[in-house]
XYZ file of C-alpha atoms in Angstrom:
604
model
C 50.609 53.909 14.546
C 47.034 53.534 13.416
C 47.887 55.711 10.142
C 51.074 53.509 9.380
C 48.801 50.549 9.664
C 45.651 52.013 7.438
C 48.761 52.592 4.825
C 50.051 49.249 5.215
C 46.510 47.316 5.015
C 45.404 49.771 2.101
C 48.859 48.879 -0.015
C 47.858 45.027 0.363
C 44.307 45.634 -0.631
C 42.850 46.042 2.759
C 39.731 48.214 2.946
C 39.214 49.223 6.740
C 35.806 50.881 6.882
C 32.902 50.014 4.418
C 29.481 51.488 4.154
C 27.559 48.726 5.444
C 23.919 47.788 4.580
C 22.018 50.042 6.708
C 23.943 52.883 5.456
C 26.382 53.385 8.539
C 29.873 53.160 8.673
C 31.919 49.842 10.010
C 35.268 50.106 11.010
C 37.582 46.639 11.012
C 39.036 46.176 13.829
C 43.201 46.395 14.212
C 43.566 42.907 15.240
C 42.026 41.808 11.770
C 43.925 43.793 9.690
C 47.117 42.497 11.583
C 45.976 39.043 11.209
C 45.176 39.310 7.411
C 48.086 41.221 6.471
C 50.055 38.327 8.234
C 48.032 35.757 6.264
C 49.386 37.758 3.082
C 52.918 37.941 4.405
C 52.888 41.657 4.324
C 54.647 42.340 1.227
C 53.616 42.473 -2.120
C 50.198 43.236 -3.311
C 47.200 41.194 -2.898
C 46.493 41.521 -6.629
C 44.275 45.515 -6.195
C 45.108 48.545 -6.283
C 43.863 50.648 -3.428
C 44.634 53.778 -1.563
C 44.307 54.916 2.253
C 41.023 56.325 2.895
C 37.632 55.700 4.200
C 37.438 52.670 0.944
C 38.903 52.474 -2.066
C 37.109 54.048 -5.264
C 35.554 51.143 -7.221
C 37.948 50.026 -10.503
C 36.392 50.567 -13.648
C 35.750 48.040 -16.088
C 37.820 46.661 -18.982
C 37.189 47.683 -21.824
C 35.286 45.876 -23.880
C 34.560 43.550 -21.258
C 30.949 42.710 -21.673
C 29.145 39.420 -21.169
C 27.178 37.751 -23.518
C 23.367 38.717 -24.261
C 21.252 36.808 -27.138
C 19.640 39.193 -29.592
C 15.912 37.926 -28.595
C 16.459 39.656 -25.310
C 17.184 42.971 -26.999
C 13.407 43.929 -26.747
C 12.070 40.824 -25.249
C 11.796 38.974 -21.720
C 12.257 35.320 -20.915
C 11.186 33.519 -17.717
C 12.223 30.206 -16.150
C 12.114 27.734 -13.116
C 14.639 26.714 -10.868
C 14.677 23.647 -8.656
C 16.543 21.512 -6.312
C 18.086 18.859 -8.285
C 17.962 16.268 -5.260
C 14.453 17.257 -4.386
C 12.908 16.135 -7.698
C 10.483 12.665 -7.290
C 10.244 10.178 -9.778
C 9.205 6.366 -9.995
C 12.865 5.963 -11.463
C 15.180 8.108 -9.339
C 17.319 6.380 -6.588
C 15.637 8.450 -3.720
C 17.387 11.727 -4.973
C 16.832 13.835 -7.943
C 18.821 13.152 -11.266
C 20.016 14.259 -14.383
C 17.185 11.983 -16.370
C 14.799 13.538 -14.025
C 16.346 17.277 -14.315
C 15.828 16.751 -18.832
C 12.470 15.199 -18.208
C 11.181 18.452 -15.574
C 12.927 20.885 -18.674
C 10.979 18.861 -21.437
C 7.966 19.217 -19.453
C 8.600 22.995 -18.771
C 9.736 24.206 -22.336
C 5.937 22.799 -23.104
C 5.186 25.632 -21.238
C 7.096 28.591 -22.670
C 9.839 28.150 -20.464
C 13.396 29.482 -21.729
C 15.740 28.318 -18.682
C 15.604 25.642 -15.282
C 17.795 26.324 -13.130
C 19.300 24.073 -10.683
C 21.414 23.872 -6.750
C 25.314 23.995 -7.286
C 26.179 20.606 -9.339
C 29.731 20.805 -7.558
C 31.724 17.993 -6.554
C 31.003 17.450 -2.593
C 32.552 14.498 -0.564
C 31.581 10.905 -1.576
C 33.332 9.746 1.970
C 31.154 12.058 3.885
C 27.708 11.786 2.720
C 26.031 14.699 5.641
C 28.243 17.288 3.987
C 25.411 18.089 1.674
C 25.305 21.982 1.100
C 26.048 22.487 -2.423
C 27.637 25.980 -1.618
C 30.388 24.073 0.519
C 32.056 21.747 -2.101
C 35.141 19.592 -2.217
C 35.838 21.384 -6.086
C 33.832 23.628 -8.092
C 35.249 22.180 -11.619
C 33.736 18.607 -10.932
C 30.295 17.254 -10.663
C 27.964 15.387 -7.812
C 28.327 11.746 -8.799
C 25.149 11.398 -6.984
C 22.886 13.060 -10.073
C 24.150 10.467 -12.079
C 20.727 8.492 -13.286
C 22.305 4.786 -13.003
C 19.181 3.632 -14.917
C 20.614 5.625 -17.777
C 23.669 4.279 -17.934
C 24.889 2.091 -20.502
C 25.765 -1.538 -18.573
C 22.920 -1.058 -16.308
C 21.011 -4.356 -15.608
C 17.520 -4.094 -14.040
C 17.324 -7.319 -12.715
C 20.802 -7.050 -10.662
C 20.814 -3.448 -10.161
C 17.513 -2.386 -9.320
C 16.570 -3.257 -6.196
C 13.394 -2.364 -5.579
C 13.096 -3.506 -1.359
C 15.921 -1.067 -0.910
C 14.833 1.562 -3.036
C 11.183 1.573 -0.740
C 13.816 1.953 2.120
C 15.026 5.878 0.452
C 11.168 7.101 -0.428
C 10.458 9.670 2.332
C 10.053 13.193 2.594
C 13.937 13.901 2.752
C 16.604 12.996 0.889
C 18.594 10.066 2.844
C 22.459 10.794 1.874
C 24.212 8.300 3.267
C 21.434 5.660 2.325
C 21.554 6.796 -1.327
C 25.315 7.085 -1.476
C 25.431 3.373 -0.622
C 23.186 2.615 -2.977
C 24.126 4.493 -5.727
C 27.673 3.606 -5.966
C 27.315 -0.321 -5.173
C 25.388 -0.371 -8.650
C 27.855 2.047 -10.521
C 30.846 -0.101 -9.208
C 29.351 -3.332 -10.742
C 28.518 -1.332 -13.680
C 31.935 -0.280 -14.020
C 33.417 -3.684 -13.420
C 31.270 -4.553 -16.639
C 31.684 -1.838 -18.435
C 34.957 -0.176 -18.002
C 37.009 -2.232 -21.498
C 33.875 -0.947 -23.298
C 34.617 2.313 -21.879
C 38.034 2.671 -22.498
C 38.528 4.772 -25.276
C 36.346 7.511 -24.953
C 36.715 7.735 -20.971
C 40.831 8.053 -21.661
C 39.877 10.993 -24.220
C 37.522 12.428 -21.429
C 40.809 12.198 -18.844
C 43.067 13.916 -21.218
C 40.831 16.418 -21.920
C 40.358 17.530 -18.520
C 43.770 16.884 -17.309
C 45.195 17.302 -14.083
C 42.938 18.960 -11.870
C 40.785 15.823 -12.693
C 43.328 12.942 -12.052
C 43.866 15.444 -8.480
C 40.262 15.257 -7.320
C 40.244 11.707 -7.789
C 43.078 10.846 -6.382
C 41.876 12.890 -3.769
C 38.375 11.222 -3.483
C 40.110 7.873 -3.304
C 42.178 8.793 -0.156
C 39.443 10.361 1.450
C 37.221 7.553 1.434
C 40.456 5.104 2.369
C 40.872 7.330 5.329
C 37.082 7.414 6.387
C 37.190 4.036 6.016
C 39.999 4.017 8.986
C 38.289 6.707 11.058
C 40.391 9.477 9.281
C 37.901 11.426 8.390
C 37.121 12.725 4.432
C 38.712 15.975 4.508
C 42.650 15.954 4.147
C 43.055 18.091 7.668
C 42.231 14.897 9.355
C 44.761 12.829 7.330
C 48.433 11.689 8.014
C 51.091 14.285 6.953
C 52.033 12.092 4.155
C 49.175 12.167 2.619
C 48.430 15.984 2.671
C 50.616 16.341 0.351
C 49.281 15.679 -3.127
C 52.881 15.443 -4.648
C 54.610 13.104 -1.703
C 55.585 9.626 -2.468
C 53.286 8.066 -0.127
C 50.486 9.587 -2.600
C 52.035 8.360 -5.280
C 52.464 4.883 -3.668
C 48.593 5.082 -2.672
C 47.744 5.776 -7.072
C 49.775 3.160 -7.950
C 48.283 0.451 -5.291
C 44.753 1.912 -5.987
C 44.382 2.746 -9.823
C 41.302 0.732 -9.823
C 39.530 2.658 -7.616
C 40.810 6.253 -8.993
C 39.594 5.039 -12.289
C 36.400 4.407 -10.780
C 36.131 7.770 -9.585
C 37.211 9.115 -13.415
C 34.401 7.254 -14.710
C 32.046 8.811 -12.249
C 33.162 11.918 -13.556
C 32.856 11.080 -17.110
C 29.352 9.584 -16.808
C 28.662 12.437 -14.957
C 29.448 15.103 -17.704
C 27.826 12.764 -20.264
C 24.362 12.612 -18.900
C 24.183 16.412 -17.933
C 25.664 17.645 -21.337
C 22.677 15.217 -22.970
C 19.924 17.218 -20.633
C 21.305 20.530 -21.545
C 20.659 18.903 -25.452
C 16.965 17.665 -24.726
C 16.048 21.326 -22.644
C 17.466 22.773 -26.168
C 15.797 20.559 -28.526
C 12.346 20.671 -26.359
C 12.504 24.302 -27.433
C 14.364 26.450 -24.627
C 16.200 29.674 -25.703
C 18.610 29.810 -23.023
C 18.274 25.923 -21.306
C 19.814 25.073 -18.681
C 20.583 27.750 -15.647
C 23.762 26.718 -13.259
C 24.823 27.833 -9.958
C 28.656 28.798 -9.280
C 29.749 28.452 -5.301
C 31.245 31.637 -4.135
C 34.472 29.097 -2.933
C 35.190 25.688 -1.431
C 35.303 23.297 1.188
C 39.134 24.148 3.115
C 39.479 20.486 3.455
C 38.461 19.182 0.157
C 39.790 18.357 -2.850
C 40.126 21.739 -4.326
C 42.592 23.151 -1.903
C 44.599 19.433 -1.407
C 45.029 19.496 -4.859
C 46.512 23.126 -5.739
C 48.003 24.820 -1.751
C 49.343 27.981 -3.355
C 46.375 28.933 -4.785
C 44.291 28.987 -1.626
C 44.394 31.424 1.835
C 45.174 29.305 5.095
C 44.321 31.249 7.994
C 41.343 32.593 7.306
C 37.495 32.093 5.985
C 34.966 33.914 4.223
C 31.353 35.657 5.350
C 29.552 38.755 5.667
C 29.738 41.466 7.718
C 26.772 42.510 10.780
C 23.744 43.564 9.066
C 20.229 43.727 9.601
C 19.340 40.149 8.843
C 22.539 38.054 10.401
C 23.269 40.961 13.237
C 26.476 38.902 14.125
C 27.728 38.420 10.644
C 28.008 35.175 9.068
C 31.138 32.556 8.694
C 30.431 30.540 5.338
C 32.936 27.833 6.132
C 34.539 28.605 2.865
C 38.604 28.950 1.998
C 39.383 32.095 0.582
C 41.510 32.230 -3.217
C 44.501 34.161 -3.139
C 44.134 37.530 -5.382
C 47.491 37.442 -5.863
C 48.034 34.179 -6.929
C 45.173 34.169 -9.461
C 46.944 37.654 -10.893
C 50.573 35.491 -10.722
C 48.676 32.463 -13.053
C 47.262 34.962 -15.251
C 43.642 34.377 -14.468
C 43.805 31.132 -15.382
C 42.157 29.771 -11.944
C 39.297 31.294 -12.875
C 38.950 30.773 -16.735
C 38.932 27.420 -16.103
C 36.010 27.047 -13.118
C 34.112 29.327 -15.452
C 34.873 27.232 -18.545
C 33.857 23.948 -16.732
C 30.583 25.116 -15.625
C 29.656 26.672 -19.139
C 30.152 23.186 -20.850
C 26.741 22.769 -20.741
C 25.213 25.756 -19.434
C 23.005 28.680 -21.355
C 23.206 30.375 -17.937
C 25.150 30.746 -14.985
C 24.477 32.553 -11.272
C 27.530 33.647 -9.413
C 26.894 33.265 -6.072
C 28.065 36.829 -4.068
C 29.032 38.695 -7.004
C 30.887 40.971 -4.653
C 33.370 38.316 -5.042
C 34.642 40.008 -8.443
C 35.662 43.168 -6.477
C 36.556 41.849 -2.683
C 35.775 39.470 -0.092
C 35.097 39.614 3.474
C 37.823 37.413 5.464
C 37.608 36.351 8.770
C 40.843 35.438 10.502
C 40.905 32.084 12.023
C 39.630 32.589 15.792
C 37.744 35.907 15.562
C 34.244 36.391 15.345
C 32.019 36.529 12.102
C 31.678 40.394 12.542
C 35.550 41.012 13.108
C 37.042 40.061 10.040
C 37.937 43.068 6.980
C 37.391 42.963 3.220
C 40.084 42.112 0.966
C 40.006 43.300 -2.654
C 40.075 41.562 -6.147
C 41.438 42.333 -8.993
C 37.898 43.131 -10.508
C 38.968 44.732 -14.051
C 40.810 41.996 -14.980
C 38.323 38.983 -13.588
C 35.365 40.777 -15.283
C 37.244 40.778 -18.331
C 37.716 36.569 -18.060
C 34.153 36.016 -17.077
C 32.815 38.126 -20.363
C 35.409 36.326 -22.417
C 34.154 32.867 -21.210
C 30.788 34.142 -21.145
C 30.772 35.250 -24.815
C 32.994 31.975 -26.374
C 30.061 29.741 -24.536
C 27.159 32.352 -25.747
C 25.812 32.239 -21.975
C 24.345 34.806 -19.943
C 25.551 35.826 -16.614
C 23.819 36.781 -13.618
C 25.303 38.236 -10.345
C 23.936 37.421 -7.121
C 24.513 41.094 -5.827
C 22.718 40.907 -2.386
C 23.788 42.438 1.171
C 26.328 44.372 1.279
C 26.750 46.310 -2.351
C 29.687 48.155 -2.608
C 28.459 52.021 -4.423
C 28.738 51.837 -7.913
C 29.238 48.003 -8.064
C 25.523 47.546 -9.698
C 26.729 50.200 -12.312
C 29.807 48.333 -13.186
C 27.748 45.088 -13.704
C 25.358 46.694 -15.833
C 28.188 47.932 -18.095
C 29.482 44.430 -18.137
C 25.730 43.254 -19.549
C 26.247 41.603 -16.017
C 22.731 40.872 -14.902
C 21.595 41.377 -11.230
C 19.680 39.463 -8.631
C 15.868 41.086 -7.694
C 14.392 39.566 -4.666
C 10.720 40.467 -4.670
C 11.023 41.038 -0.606
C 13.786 42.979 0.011
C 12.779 45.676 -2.529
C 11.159 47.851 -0.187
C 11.916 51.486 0.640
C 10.610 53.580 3.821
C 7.614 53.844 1.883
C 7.277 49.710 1.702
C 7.312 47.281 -1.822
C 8.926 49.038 -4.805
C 6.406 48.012 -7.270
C 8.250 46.292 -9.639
C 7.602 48.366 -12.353
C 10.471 50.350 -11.443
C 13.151 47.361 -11.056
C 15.879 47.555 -13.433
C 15.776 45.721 -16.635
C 19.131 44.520 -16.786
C 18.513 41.940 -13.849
C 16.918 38.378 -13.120
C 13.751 39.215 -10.848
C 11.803 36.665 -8.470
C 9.671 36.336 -5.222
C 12.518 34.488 -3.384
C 15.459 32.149 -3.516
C 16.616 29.255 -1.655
C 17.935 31.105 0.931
C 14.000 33.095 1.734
C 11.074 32.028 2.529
C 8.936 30.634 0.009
C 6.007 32.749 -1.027
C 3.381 30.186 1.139
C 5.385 30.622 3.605
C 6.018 33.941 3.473
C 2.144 35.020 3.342
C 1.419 32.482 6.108
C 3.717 33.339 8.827
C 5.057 30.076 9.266
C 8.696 31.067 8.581
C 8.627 33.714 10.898
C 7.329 30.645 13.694
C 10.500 28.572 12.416
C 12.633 30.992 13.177
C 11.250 31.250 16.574
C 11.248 27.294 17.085
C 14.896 26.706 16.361
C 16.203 29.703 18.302
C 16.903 32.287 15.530
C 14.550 34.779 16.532
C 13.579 35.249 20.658
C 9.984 36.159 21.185
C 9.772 40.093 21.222
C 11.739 39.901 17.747
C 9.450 37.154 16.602
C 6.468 39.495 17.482
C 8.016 42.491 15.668
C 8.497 40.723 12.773
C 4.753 39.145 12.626
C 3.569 43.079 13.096
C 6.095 44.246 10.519
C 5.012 41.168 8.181
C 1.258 42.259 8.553
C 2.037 45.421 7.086
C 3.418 44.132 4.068
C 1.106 41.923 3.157
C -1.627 44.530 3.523
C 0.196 46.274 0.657
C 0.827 43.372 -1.295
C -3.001 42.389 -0.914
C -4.023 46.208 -1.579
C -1.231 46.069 -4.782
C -3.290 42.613 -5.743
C -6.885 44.691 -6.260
C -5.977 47.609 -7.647
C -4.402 44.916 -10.617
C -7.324 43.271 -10.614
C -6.657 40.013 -8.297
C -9.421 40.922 -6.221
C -10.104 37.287 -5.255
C -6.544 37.918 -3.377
C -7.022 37.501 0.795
C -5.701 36.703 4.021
C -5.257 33.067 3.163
C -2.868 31.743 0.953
C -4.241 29.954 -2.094
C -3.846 29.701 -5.944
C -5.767 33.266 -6.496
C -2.804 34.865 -4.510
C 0.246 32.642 -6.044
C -0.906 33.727 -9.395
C -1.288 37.640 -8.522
C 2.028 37.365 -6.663
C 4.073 36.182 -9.718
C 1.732 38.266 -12.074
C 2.751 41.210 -10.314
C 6.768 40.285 -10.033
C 6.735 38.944 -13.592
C 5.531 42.271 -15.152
C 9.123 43.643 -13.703
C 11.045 45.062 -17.032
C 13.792 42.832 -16.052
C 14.835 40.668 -18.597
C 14.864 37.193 -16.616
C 12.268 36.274 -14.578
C 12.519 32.828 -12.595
C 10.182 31.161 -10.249
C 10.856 28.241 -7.620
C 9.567 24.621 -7.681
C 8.496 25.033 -4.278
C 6.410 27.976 -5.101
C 4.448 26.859 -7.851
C 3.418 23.929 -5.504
C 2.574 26.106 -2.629
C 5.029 24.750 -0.348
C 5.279 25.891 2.715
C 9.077 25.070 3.905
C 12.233 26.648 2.136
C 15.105 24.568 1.124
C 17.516 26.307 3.345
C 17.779 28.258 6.271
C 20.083 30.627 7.012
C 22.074 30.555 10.007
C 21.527 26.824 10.773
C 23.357 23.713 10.358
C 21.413 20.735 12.094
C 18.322 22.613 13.365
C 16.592 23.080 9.902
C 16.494 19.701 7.378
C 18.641 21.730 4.827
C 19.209 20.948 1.184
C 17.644 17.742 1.648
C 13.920 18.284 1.473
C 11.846 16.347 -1.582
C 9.162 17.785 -3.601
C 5.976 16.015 -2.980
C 4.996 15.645 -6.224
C 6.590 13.412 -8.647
C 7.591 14.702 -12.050
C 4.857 13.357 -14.357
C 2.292 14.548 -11.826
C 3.133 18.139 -11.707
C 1.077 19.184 -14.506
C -1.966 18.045 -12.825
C -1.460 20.651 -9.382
C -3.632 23.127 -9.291
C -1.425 25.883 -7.855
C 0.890 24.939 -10.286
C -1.225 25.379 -13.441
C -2.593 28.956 -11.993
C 0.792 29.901 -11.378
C 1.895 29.065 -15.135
C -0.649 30.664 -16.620
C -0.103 33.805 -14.660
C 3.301 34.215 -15.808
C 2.856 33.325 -19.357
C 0.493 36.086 -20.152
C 2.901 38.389 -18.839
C 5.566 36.912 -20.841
C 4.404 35.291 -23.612
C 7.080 34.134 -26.429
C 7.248 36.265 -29.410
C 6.825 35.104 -32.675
């Protein structure tokens, strides 16, 4: 019985053991491969070819399938920045960062010899429900955060009635007030838009036909959603009526035709939207950046948002996507996020995906896949079972590489895999055939023997000290994320303890590593001598991209998100303390820069 169902799981794309990170061997359990071939209906083919076996022998490449690489890279190296967008402080900004602010940080950079900024997941999240507020969990990937939109900056905007400066004191603190800001923020674009809108006309109906329906769907969508918060609905469609879960019912329709004003409203958000960040991508360009501007790509969506109201067939019900047990999330992790069906996106000819890679390369020079794993299979989770019970489900990863190189080389934009945890063997060769670029995390390269130096890192990869998702390099060296953990209940104290002795080790290397390349002024506390030999040493790495945070060239202590949590840590809301026109001036900062840029100056 167990063979019959290792045959039947395998035929639908089912792998049942995987090597997981620690080298051993998991084993799914039968209930999730039940439950997931149940999910699939148990017929057909989930859109991969696969045999029975321990796992399935990685796909090759298509032919010819390579992503695009400009020629300056060929022998040289480029470095960048990456920030949170809503973190950024300005005298200007609404209380969250903007796209005004996000071309005025990249002006300010490419004086510096910067080639990309990179930015948080610009993704459409839920205007009705302001606390959603992880980028990595949106309502749609194809449309963009209303919130960035700098109101000063648009056209109709009237200081005097929209500027309010007793309610913008009210949103200057050390994290970013959502619901506050949303308020704000779209009480002044409404009156602009009641001004504006016959001005408007024209270009915002070419902007609508352009982007079709998926568009006129999320706003449709947006509308209802904050209709139904409005009635104590809630904003995701799960919570809604039965008549209007159903995008194509006549009660929906009914709802467009009594409320055109408002989905208009939400079109012109949109529009605005793509205006101002296509003109940043121009200034980071014009300031002198090779590659500009450096976006994010969710690894799915919100189940309840507007992607998955708006097109059923295309998304998995009954199931979620994580990670298995490893050594950092022993119980495995449950991302919140709905599956896309392989088959489906085989059915439509890879069209799901052409397009969310075409909409985010509008503007981009660069683009970060979130779990590039995704290309070749996903972990599900069947609704009910535990984080570490679910079973990987494969991709059709010939044919999706072959999209993402297409789109990649029509919008002359690099791509870079985030290929961390649980690497399937011969996945990282695959991507470097592809001129797909991977993910170096100056932390976890380590070996029995401790750091790889990296000197040794491959060059086709974007290296750094840490991401949003780590500590930050202060807080790394200092301990104090290690204590955090501890605080909020992530770590108990004898594992707290090991890790303190374990993290003592490694920064006796790293200090040692420091001397012998002449940082000798490197110590035991953190200061600008050891944030410049830190990102000296990672940004001599051969890789090709190097990219360092905002929050560690100001020394900051806390990360922007943590793992694991939902409410204990303030996630994806923290501010930099520093507004823009005052960075310059920070002394960690300007050590920090310097560091880097003799390691990678421009050439001629």
């Amino acid at each position: 019985m167990a063979g019959d169902l290792d045959q039947l799981a395998a035929t639908h794309g089912i792998v049942r053991t995987y090597r997981a990170l620690d080298g051993s061997i998991s084993r799914a359990p039968d209930e999730a491969l039940q439950a997931i071939l149940r999910i699939l209906g148990a017929h057909g083919n989930a859109g991969a070819e696969s045999t029975a076996g321990e796992w399935p022998t990685l796909p090759r490449a298509a032919e010819g399938a390579v992503c695009y690489l400009p020629d300056f890279l060929d022998r040289g190296r480029a470095w960048g920045i990456t920030c949170q967008l809503y973190s950024l402080r300005s005298g200007r900004n609404c209380g969250i960062g903007d796209f005004e602010d996000l071309a005025r940080l990249g002006e300010m950079a490419a004086r510096m010899g910067v080639d990309l900024l990179g930015v948080n997941p610009l993704h459409a999240l839920f205007l009705a429900a302001p606390e959603r507020r992880s980028p990595f969990s949106p309502s749609i990937r194809e449309c963009l955060n209303p919130l960035y939109i700098a109101v000063d900056q648009v056209d109709g905007f009237d200081p005097p009635e929209d500027r309010d400066e007793a309610a913008l004191a009210d949103l200057e603190g050390e994290l970013v007030n959502y619901e506050a800001v949303t308020r704000y923020k779209l009480a002044i674009l409404r009156r602009i838009f009641s001004r504006m809108q016959e001005a408007h006309r024209d270009r915002l109906d070419a902007f609508i036909e352009r982007a079709g329906e998926p568009l006129r769907l999320y706003a449709l969508f947006e509308a209802i959603s904050l209709e139904m918060t409005r009635l104590g609905r809630g904003a995701g469609w799960h919570s809604w009526p039965e008549e209007f879960q159903d995008p194509h019912s006549d009660r929906v329709a009914a709802f467009a035709r009594q409320n055109g004003h408002e989905v208009r409203f939400l079109l012109w958000l949109q529009w605005i939207a793509d205006e101002q960040l296509g003109k940043a991508a121009r200034r980071l360009r014009d300031a002198g950046m090779r590659i500009g501007l450096y976006l994010d790509l969710a690894v799915g969506t919100a189940p309840d948002g507007a992607a998955t109201w708006g097109d059923r067939p295309l998304t998995v019900v009954g199931a979620e996507i994580g990670a298995p047990p490893d050594m950092f999330n022993p119980t495995g992790q449950k991302w919140g996020l709905a599956p896309v069906s392989p088959s489906e996106i085989a059915a439509r000819g890879f069209q799901p995906i052409r397009r969310s890679y075409e909409a985010i390369l509008r503007h981009a020079g660069a683009l970060r896949i979130d779990h590039a794993m995704s290309l070749y299979r996903l972990f599900w989770i069947p609704a009910g079972m535990k984080a570490g019970e679910g079973a990987y489900v494969l991709y059709p990863m010939p044919q999706m590489l072959r999209v993402l190189a297409e789109v990649s080389q029509k919008a002359k934009a690099i791509i870079i895999g985030e290929d961390l945890g649980v690497v399937p063997e011969g996945f990282r060769e695959q991507m470097k055939k592809a001129n797909l670029l991977g993910y170096r995390i100056f932390y976890f390269e380590q070996d029995e023997n401790g750091f790889i130096g990296p000197e040794h890192w491959p060059r086709c990869a974007l290296a750094c000290i840490g991401s949003h998702d780590t500590s930050t390099l202060a807080g790394w060296w200092t301990g104090s994320d290690i204590d955090c953990r501890e605080r909020i209940g992530l770590f108990d104290t004898e594992t707290a303890d090991q890790e303190r002795a374990r993290r003592r080790d490694e920064k006796r290397q790293v200090i040692e590593t420091l001397h012998l390349l002449g940082a000798h002024q490197a110590g035991e506390a953190f200061d600008e001598a050891v944030a410049a030999g830190v990102h000296r040493l990672v940004a001599r790495a051969p890789s090709l991209l190097f990219a360092t945070q905002m929050e560690d060239l100001l020394g900051l202590i806390d990360q922007p998100n943590m793992p694991g949590t939902v409410d204990e840590h303030p996630n994806w809301c923290r501010r930099l303390p520093v507004a823009i026109d005052e960075l310059e001036s920070c002394p960690i900062l300007r050590a920090v820069i310097g560091a880097i840029s003799e390691e990678r100056s421009r050439a001629p």
